[in-house]
Amino acid sequence: MKIFSSSQINNWDSVSIKKENIPSFQLMERAATACYHWLVKKYFIQKPIMLFCGKGNNGGDGLALARMLLQNNVPVSIYILESGKNGSYDFQMNLQQLHLLTTNIHFIQSEHFFPIIEKDQLVIDALFGTGLNKPLDGITSQLVNHLNNSNTPIISIDIPSGVFCDKSTIGHVAIHATHTLSFQSVKLAFLMSENDKYTGMFHILNIGLNRQFELEEPAVYEAVDEAMIQDIIKPRNKFSHKGNFGHAILIAGSYGMMGAAVLAAKGCLQTGVGKLTCFIPSCGYDIMQSSAPEAMCKVFGETFLSGTIDISAYDVTGIGPGIGLNNETTLLIKDIFHSENKQIVLDADALNILSSDKNLLKKIPSGSVITPHQKEFERIFGTAANDFDRIHIALKKAADLNIYIILKGHYTAIITPMGKVYFNSTGNAGMAKAGMGDVLTGMITGLMAQQYPLPEATILAVYLHGLAGDLASNKKSQQAMQASDLVTCIADAWKSLTSK
């Protein structure tokens, strides 16, 4: 699913109106109807509703929704933020129709007009939409604070009022919605952790916007869904053999950190790699052989990896889980960077080594993958002012270094050197535990070894990883699930995707 900017969303509306030869008022009816059906389905019409509108098209959506609620005997009080100017044409059309149904319409001219909001009521926010381009101030910000302080559930139409669609809202006043009912496609703002307190749970409602525009309009950002994953997955030929699915190596582990190596190995194996060889220190030999008997082992060093490792005979290399920080591993990584220009997956301590020696960044083999979480990213590339800024930095660094950056988080972002960002849609807060990233490293390595091209290998690995996490959460709970539980659910995740 493409993620469009505010201006692209506006163009999408315009194209839909022109191509279908319908009035803009009719598009507003579709939006209000979708919201009404959602409210009915979720039993929100059981409470008295207080609906707050601006005088633009978002307010028009709100007035159309109020009319539908009243026509179905749902008690609604309407409050219009008075700006001293006429509303948009569609807003005025809806207001005229609403006057025929109710006199319970109030105009807010100052804070003295703010209504008392009872806890058993529901607030609907239709003050401002995705076209907002400046911070809320004056009476508007006072009203938003009044609504936020009501401790009443708030449902925002399209986007919480005060939230910018394409840039950071940090430091500004905005609605704290319980639910956000948005139209047709995900908004970039919804995928940023800094906006979680504003958007609450968001829901995308289909209002039938022009399909051709969606297909043809270019977009930097996309949200990964199951349809995209189904297109990526390659069916297996019945005459295939293990040599057809690649030979991966994992350079992982150290004394006291062999669990990370085992988790990475199991993640790699569960993705279907043909063969896996683990390069580990001798202290972890028995652990790996008994924990992952399908993996072959080669020993380098005693408590830490050391020496020279030849990766030329293997399809792809994953390096970093549990290797520790010492001179031997740093020299090992430098040697690998110099010896072969093969794609490498770097995670964990390999990233920490990069952050301590920035000169290594430019020596990462072209087309490689790094998988930092937010703190690791900032140690490598510097502090970002906000989530939007971090994505912009990642886009620039991916292009400059010709690498893929997997920026881990609730909506993990796959950033490509070609200037695209893919946001993952699977996973849950139960995955915020040690070992989850090690499994992902193994999974990415395993899929790359099977000749899944980039970025498809990373998109599939991240989605599959999150889906396995969701299945593990359903079985064990978010609190109790562990990385090893996720590993055991990778098979079920594959089955759910390949049995359709």
Short mmCIF file of C-alpha atoms in Angstrom, two decimals, residues 3 14 35 88 128 147 177 188 225 228 239 246 267 275 296 352-353 382 393 421 442 457 474 478 483:
data_model
loop_
_atom_site.label_atom_id
_atom_site.label_comp_id
_atom_site.label_asym_id
_atom_site.label_seq_id
_atom_site.Cartn_x
_atom_site.Cartn_y
_atom_site.Cartn_z
CA ILE A 3 1.77 6.09 1.48
CA SER A 14 -9.44 15.66 -7.21
CA CYS A 35 -17.24 6.39 9.49
CA SER A 88 -15.74 25.52 2.44
CA PHE A 128 -8.67 19.75 10.91
CA LEU A 147 -10.97 18.01 24.68
CA ALA A 177 -7.30 10.31 19.87
CA LEU A 188 3.09 8.58 7.19
CA ASP A 225 0.84 -5.93 3.42
CA MET A 228 2.98 -7.71 -1.37
CA PHE A 239 12.91 -31.36 -8.38
CA GLY A 246 22.07 -21.48 -0.98
CA GLY A 267 16.22 -18.24 12.34
CA LYS A 275 23.00 -25.27 4.06
CA MET A 296 27.72 -27.18 10.38
CA ASN A 352 28.70 -1.46 17.69
CA ILE A 353 32.09 -1.94 16.05
CA GLY A 382 24.18 10.70 14.75
CA ILE A 393 18.94 10.60 7.49
CA VAL A 421 11.09 3.06 2.38
CA GLY A 442 19.52 -15.23 10.61
CA ALA A 457 14.62 -10.60 0.96
CA ASN A 474 -1.19 -15.44 20.68
CA GLN A 478 3.26 -10.59 24.90
CA ALA A 483 12.77 -15.17 21.07
#
